[in-house]
CSV table of C-alpha atoms in Angstrom, one decimal:
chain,number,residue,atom,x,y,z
A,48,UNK,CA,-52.2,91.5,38.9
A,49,UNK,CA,-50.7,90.5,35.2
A,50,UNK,CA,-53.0,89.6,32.6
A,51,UNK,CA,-52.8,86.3,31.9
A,52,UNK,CA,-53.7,85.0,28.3
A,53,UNK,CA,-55.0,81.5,27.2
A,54,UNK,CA,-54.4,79.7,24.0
A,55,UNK,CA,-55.6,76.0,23.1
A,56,UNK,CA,-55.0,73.4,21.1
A,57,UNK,CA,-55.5,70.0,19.9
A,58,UNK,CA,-53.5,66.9,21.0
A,59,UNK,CA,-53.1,63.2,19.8
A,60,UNK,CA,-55.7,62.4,21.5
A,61,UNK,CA,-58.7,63.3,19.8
A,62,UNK,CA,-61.1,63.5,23.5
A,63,UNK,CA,-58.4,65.9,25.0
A,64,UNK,CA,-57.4,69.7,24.5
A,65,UNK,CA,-54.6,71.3,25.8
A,66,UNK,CA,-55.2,74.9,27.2
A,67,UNK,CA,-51.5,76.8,27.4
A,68,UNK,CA,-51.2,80.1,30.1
A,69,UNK,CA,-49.1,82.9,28.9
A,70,UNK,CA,-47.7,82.7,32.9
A,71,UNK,CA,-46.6,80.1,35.0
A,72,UNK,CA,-49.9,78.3,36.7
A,73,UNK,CA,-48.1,75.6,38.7
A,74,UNK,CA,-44.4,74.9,39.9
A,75,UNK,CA,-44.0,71.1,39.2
A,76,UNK,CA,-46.3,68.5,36.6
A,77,UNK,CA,-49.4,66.8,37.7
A,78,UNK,CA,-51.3,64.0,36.4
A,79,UNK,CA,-55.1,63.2,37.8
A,80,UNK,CA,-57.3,60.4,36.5
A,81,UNK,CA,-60.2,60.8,38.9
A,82,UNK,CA,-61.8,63.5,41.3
A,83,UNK,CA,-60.7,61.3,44.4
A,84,UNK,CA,-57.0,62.0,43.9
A,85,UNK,CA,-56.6,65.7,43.3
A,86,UNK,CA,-57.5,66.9,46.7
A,87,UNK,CA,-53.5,69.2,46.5
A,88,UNK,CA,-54.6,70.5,43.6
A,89,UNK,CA,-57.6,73.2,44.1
A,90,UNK,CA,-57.6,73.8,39.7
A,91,UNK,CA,-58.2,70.2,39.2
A,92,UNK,CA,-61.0,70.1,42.1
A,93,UNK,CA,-62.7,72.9,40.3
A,94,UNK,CA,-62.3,71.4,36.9
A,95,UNK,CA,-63.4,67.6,37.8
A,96,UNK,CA,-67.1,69.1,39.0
A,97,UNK,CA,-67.7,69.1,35.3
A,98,UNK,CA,-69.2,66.0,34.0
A,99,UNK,CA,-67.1,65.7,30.9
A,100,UNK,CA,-63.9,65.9,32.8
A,101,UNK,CA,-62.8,62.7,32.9
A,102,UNK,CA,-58.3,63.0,33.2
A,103,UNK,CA,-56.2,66.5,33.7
A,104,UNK,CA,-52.6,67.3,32.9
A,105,UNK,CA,-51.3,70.0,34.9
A,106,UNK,CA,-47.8,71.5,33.6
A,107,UNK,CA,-45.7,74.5,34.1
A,108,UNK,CA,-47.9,77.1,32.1
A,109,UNK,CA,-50.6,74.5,30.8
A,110,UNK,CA,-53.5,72.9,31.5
A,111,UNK,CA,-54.6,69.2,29.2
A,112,UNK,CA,-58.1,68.0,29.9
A,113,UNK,CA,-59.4,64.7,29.0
C-alpha cells in the first residue's frame, strides 16, 4: 500500500477546514449535511460520529469538514 500524505487548510468559511490527500480518496464529489444521509459513504459515517461534525465535502483527493 502507497503512503498516502495529508495536508490542510483553511477555507472561506471560517467553521470549516479542508483536508487535501496526496491520492485519490473518492471517484465522484459528495456533499452531506447530516448523519442521516451518508449511509454510501462509509468516510463520512465515520466522520459524522464526532460531535463537531456538523457538513462534509467529499472531492477527488479531498476531504472539507464543517
Amino acid at each position: 500500500m502507497a503512503q498516502i500524505t495529508v495536508s490542510f487548510e483553511t477555507t472561506p468559511n471560517p467553521q470549516s477546514m479542508k483536508f487535501n490527500f496526496s491520492a485519490p480518496i473518492a471517484e465522484e464529489m459528495a456533499e452531506f449535511n447530516d448523519a442521516g444521509n451518508c449511509r454510501r459513504s462509509p468516510l463520512a459515517t465515520k466522520i459524522f460520529g464526532f460531535p463537531w461534525a456538523a457538513g462534509i465535502m467529499i472531492g477527488h483527493d479531498f476531504v472539507t469538514i464543517t
